[in-house]
Structures are given as C-alpha cells and as structure tokens.
PDB file of C-alpha atoms in Angstrom:
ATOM      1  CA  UNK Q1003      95.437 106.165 110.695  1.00 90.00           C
ATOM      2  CA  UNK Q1004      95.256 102.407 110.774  1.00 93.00           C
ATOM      3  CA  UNK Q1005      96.714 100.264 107.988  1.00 96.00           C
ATOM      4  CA  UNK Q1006      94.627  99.035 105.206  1.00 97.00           C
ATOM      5  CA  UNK Q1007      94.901  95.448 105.651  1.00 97.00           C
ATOM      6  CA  UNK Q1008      94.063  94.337 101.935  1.00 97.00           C
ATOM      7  CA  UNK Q1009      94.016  96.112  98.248  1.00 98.00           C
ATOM      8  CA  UNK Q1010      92.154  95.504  95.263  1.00 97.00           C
ATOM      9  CA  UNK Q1011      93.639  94.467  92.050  1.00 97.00           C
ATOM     10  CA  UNK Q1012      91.557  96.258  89.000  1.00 95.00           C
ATOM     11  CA  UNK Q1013      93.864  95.803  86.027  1.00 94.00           C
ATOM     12  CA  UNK Q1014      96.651  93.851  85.471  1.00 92.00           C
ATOM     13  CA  UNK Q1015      98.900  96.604  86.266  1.00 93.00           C
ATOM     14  CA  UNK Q1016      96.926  98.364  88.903  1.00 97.00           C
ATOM     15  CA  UNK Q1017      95.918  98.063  92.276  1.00 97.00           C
ATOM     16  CA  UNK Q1018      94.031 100.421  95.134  1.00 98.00           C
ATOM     17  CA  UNK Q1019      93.850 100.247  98.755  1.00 98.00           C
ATOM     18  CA  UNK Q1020      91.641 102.387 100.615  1.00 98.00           C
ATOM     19  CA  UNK Q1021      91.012 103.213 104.655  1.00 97.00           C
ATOM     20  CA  UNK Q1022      88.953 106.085 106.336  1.00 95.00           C
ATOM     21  CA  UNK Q1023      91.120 108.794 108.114  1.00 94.00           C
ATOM     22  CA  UNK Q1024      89.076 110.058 111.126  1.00 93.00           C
ATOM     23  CA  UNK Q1025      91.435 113.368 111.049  1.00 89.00           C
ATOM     24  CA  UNK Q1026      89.788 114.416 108.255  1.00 87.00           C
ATOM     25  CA  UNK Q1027      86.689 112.125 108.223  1.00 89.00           C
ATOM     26  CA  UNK Q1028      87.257 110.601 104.384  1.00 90.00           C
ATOM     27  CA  UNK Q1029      88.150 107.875 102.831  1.00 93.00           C
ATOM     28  CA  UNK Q1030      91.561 107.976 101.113  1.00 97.00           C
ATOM     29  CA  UNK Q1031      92.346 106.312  98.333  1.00 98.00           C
ATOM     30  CA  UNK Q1032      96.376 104.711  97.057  1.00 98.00           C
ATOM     31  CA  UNK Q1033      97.389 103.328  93.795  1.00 98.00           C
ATOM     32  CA  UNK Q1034     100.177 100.778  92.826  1.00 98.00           C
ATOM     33  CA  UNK Q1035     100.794 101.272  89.332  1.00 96.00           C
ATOM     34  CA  UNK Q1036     103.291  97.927  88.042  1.00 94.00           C
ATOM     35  CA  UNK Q1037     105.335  99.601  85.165  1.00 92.00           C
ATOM     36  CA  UNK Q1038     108.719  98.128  83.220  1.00 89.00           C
ATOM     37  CA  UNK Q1039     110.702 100.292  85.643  1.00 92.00           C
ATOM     38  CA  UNK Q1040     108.786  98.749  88.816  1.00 94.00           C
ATOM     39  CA  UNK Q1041     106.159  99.803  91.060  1.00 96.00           C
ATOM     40  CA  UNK Q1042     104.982 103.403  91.339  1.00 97.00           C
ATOM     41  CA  UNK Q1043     103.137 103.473  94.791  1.00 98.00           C
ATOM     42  CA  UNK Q1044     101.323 106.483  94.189  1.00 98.00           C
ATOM     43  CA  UNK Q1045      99.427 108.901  97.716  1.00 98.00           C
ATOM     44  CA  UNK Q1046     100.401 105.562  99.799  1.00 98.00           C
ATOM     45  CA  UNK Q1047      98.401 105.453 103.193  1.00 98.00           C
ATOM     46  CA  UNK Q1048      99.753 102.573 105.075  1.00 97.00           C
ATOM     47  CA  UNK Q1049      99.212  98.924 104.015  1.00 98.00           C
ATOM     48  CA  UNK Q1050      99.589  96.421 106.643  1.00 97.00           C
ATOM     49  CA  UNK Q1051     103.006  94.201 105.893  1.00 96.00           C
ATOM     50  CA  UNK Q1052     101.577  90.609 104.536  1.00 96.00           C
ATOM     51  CA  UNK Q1053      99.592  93.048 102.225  1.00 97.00           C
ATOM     52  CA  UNK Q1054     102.134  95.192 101.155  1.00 97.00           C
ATOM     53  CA  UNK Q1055     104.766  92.044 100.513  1.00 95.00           C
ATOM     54  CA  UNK Q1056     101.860  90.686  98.359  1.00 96.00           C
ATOM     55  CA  UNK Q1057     100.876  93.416  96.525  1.00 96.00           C
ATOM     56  CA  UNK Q1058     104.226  94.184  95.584  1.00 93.00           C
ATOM     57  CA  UNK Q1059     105.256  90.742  94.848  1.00 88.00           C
ATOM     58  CA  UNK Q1060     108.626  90.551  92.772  1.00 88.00           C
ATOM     59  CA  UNK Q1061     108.650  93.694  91.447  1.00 90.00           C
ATOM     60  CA  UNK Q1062     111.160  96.508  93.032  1.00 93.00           C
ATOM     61  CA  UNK Q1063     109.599  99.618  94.104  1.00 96.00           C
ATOM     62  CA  UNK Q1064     110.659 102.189  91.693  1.00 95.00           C
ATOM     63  CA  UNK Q1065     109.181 105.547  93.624  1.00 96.00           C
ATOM     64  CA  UNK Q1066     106.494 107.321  95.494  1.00 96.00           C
ATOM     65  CA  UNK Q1067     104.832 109.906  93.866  1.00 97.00           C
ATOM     66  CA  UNK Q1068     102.066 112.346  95.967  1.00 97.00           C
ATOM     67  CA  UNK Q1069      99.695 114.219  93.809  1.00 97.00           C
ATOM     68  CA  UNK Q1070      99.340 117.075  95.864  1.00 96.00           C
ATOM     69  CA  UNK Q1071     100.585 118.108  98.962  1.00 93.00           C
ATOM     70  CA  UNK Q1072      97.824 117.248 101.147  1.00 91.00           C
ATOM     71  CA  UNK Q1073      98.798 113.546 100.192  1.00 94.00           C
ATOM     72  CA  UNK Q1074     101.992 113.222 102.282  1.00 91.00           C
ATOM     73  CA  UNK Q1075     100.006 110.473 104.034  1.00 95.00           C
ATOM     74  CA  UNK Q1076     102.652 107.562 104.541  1.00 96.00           C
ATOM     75  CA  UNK Q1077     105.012 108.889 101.834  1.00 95.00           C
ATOM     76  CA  UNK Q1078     108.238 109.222 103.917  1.00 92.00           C
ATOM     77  CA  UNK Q1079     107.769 105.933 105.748  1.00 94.00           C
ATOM     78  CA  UNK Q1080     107.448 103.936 102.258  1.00 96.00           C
ATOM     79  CA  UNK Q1081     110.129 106.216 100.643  1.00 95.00           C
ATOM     80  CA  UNK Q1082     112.321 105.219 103.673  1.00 94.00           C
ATOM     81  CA  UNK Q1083     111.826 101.456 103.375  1.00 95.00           C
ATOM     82  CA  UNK Q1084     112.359 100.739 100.079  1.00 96.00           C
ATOM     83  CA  UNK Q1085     115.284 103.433  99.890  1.00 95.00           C
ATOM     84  CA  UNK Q1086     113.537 104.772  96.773  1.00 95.00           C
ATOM     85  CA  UNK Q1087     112.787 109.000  96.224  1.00 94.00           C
ATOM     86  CA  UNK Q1088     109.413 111.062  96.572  1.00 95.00           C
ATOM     87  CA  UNK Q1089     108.514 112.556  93.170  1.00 96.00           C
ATOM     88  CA  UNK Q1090     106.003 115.484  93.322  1.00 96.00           C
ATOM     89  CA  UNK Q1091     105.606 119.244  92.194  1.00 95.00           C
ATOM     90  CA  UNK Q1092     108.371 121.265  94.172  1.00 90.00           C
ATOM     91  CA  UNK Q1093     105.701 124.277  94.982  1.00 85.00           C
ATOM     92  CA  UNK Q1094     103.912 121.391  96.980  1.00 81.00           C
ATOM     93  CA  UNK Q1095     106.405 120.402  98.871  1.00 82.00           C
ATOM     94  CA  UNK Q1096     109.573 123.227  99.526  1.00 81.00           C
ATOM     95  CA  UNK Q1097     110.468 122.039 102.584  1.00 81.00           C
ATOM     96  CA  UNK Q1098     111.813 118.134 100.990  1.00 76.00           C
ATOM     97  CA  UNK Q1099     115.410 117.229 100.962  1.00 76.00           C
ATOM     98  CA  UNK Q1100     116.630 116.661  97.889  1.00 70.00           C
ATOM     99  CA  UNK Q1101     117.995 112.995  98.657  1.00 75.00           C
ATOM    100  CA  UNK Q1102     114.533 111.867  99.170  1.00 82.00           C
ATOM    101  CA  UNK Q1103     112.866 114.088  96.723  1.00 91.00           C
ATOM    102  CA  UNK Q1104     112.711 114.603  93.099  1.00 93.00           C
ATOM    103  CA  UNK Q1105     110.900 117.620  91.431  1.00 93.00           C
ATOM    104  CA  UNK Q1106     108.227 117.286  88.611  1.00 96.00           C
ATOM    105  CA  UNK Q1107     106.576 119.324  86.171  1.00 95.00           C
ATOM    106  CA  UNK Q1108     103.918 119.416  83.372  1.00 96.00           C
ATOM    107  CA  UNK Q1109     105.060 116.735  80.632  1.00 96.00           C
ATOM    108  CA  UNK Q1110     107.568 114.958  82.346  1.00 97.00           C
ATOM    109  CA  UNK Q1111     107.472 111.137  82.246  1.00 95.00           C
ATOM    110  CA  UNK Q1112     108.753 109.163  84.940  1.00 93.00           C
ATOM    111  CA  UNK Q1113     108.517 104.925  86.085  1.00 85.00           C
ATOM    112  CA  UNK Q1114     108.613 104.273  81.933  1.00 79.00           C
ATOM    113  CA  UNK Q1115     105.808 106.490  80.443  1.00 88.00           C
ATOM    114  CA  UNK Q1116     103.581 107.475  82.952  1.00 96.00           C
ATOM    115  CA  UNK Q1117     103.337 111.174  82.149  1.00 97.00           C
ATOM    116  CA  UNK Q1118     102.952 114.201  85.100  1.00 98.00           C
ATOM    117  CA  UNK Q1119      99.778 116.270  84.082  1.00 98.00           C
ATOM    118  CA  UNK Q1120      99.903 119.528  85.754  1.00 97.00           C
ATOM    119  CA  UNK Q1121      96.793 120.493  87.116  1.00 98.00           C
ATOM    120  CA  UNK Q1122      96.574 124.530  88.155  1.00 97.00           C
ATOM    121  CA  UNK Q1123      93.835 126.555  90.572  1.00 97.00           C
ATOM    122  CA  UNK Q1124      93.717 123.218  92.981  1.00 96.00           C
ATOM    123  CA  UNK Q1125      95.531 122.489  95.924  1.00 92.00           C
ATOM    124  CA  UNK Q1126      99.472 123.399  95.813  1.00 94.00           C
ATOM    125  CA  UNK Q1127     101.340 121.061  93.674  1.00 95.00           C
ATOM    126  CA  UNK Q1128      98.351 119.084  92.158  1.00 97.00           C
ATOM    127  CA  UNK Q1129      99.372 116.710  89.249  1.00 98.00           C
ATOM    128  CA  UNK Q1130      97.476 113.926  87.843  1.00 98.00           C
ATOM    129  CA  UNK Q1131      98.837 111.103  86.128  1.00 98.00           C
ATOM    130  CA  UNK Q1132      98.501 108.859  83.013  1.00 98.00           C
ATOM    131  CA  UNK Q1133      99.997 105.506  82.059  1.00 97.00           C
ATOM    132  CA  UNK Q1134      99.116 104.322  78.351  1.00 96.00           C
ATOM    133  CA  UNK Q1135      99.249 100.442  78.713  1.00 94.00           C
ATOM    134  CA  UNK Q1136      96.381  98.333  78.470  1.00 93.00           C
ATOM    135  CA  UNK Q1137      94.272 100.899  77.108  1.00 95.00           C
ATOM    136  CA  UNK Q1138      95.244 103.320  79.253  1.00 96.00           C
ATOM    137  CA  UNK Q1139      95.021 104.703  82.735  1.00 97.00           C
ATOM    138  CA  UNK Q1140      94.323 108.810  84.601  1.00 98.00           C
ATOM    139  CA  UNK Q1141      95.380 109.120  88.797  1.00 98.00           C
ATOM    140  CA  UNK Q1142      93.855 112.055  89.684  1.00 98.00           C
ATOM    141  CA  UNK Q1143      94.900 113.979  92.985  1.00 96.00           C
ATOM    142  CA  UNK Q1144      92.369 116.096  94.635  1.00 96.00           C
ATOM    143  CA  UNK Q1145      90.720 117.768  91.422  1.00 98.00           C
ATOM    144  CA  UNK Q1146      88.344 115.543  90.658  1.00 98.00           C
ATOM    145  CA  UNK Q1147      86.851 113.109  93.121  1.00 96.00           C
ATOM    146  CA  UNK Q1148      84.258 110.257  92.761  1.00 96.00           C
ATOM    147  CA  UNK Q1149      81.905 109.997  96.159  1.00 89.00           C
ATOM    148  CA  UNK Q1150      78.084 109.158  96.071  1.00 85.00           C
ATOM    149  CA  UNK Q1151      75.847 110.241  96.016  1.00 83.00           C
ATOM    150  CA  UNK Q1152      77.605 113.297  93.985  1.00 85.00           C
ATOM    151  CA  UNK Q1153      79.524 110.688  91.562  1.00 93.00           C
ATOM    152  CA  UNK Q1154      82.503 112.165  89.333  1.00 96.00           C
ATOM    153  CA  UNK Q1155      82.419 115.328  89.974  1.00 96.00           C
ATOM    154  CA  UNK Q1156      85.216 118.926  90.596  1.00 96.00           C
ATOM    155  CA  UNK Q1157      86.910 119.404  94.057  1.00 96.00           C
ATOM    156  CA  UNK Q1158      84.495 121.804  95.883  1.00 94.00           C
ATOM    157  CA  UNK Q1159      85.376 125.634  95.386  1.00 95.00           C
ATOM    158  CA  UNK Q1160      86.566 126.511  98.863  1.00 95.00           C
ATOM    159  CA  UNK Q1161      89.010 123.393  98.879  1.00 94.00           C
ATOM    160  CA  UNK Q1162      90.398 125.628  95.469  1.00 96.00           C
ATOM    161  CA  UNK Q1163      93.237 128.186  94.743  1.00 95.00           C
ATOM    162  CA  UNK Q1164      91.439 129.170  91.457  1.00 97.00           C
ATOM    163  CA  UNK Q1165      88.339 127.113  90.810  1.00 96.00           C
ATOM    164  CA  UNK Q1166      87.916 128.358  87.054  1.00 96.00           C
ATOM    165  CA  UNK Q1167      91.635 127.794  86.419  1.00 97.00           C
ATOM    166  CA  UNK Q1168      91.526 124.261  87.748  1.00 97.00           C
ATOM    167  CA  UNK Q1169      88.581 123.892  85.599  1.00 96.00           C
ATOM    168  CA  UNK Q1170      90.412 124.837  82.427  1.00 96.00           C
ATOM    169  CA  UNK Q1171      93.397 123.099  83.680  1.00 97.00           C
ATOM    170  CA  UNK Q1172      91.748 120.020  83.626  1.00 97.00           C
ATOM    171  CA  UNK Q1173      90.669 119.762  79.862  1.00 96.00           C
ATOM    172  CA  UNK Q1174      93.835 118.629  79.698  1.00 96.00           C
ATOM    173  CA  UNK Q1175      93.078 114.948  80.690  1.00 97.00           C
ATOM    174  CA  UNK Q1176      90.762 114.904  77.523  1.00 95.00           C
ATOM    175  CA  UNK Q1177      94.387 114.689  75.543  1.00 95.00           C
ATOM    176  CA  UNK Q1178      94.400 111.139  76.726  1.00 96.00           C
ATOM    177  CA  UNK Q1179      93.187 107.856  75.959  1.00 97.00           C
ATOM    178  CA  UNK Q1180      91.860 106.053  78.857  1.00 97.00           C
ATOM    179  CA  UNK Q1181      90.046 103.177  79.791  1.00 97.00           C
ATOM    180  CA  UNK Q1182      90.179 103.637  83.557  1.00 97.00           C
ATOM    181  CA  UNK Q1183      90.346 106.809  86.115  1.00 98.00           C
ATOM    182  CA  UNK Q1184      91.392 106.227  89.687  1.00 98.00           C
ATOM    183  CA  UNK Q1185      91.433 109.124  92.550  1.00 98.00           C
ATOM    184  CA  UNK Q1186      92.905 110.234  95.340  1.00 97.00           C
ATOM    185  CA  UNK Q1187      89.232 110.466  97.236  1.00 95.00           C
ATOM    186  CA  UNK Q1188      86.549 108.215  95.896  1.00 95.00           C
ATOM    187  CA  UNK Q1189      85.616 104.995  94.053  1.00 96.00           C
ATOM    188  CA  UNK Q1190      87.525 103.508  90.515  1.00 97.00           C
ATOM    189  CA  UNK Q1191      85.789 104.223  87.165  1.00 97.00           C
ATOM    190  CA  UNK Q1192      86.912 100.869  85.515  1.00 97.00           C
ATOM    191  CA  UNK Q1193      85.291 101.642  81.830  1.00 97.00           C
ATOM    192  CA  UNK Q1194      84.780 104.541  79.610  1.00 97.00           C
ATOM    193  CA  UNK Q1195      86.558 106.671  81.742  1.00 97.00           C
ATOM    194  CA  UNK Q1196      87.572 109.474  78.563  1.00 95.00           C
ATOM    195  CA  UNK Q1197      83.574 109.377  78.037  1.00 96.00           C
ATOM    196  CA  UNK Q1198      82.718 110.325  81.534  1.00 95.00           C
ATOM    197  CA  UNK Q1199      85.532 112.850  81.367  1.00 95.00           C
ATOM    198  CA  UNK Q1200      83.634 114.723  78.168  1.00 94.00           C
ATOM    199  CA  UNK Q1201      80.365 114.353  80.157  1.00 94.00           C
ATOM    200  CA  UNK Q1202      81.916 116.075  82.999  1.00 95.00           C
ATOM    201  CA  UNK Q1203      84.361 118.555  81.400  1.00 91.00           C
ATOM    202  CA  UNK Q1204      81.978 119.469  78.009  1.00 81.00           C
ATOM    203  CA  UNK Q1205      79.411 120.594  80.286  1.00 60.00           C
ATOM    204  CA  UNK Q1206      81.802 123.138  81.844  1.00 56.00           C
ATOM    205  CA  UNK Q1207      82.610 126.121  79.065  1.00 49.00           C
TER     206      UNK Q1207
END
C-alpha cells in the first residue's frame, strides 16, 4: 500500500497514522505510543520518511509490536530499520526468527508498563494493549473496531475463532482505567473510553 504521508498527534504520548489498503478495501489504523523506554510503533503500515523522522523525533524506537497476525503490515521493514525486535503472541506468528522476534503473553509488560492483554476466540494471536499514563490508554487489535455508521462495536462473527469466547475475553479491558481507546480498524475514542467500554461490554451477558 502507499505510505501515509502524515499522523495525528492525540495525546501527548500518542500518535495514529492511517491509509486505505485496496487489498483488503479498509482503512488501517498504526499507533506510536512515546514511553520512558522509547517509542512502541505498534501494527505500523508505512509512513512516508519526513513523517516518520518527525513523528519519532528524539526518541529511540524501542519495538514493534502487531496485535494480531493479520497486522504484519510493515512490521519487518520498521523492525529492520531501527534494528529493534517484533513483539507479538507466538501462536500468531510461528514462523518468526527469534532474533527479530520476541514472544508475549497475557500480563506481561513491555516498553515500561504497557501491559499485553490477551484477547481469546479472535483472530490468532490477538492482544490488546494498555499504557496507564496520562489517564490512561487501550490499543485494541482486531476485536473491537470503531467504523460508522456501526460505531464501537465486536469484530464480525465470521472474522472469529470463537465469537462468545472473544466476547468474554474482552471483559477484561474493563480491569483498566482509560481515558482513550485506539484500534487497529477505525476512528480514536479520545474521552470516556472505560464508559463506552461498559456500554458495549454490559450489554453483552
């Protein structure tokens, strides 16, 4: 696909880029998530270079990390040119070397707090993320996704392994405080993410 040739700041510590891939006729959505450790470029498509120098700015790149492994996207290539590994769920991805990949599970925190949610009945090796600073911040992979005119709403059934699983699985994110929920397909929520979450996730018992 083409490369995005600008990105959105939405926090102090985040930014998104976002570019339509005509393979599979959908937007897709990145996140650069600054932490003490660097920045966590997280389901990078490409970013075209003036871009990418600026959104990165001084910080080092500390790792990519793909959400699920339909997000390869431009993984590699950015893993590659800042000499920094792949983190992701190993049942997503058993075909990675381990010199460019590193294996995560449920609870691990990597990049200085920012904590791997396992997310089950999905796509193969779907995580979502969460970063506590500045009050607090949920990546989603494919799980949930945020496109009018459905709004926030589950990853369709057939796209599933176990739709009621995922379901359950995701109850999770209601463990965490957070201002802001960003996604793999679809738009920001900026504010009140947690009380969209309940909206979404109460309704489903």
């Amino acid at each position: 696909m083409r490369p995005a040739s600008d990105f959105d700041r939405i926090a102090s510590n985040v930014a998104i880029w976002h570019g339509y891939d005509p393979a599979v006729k959908v937007d897709l959505y990145s996140t650069c998530l600054l932490t003490s450790d660097g920045a966590c470029l997280i389901d990078p498509i490409p970013l075209e270079s003036e871009a990418l120098d600026e959104l990165v700015g001084s910080a080092r790149v500390a790792g990519i990390i793909v959400t699920s492994s339909n997000h390869d996207r431009a993984a590699a290539q950015f893993a590659e040119q800042f000499s920094v590994p792949i983190f992701a769920r190993r049942d997503g991805f058993p075909d990675k070397t381990p010199d460019e990949f590193r294996s995560v599970a449920d609870g691990d925190e990597i990049c200085d707090e920012l904590r791997v949610i396992g997310i089950e009945g999905a796509g193969p090796g779907e995580i979502a993320l969460y970063h506590p600073a500045d009050n607090g911040t949920l990546i989603v992979g494919d799980a949930l996704i945020n496109f009018e005119p459905y709004g926030l709403t589950f990853l369709p059934a057939k796209y599933c392994s176990n739709e009621k699983e995922m379901r359950r699985s995701l109850r999770k994110l209601l463990d965490y405080k957070a201002e802001r929920m960003l996604f793999a397909h679809g738009m920001p929520i900026l504010s009140g993410a947690n009380d969209r979450l309940r909206g979404l996730l109460g309704s489903d018992r």
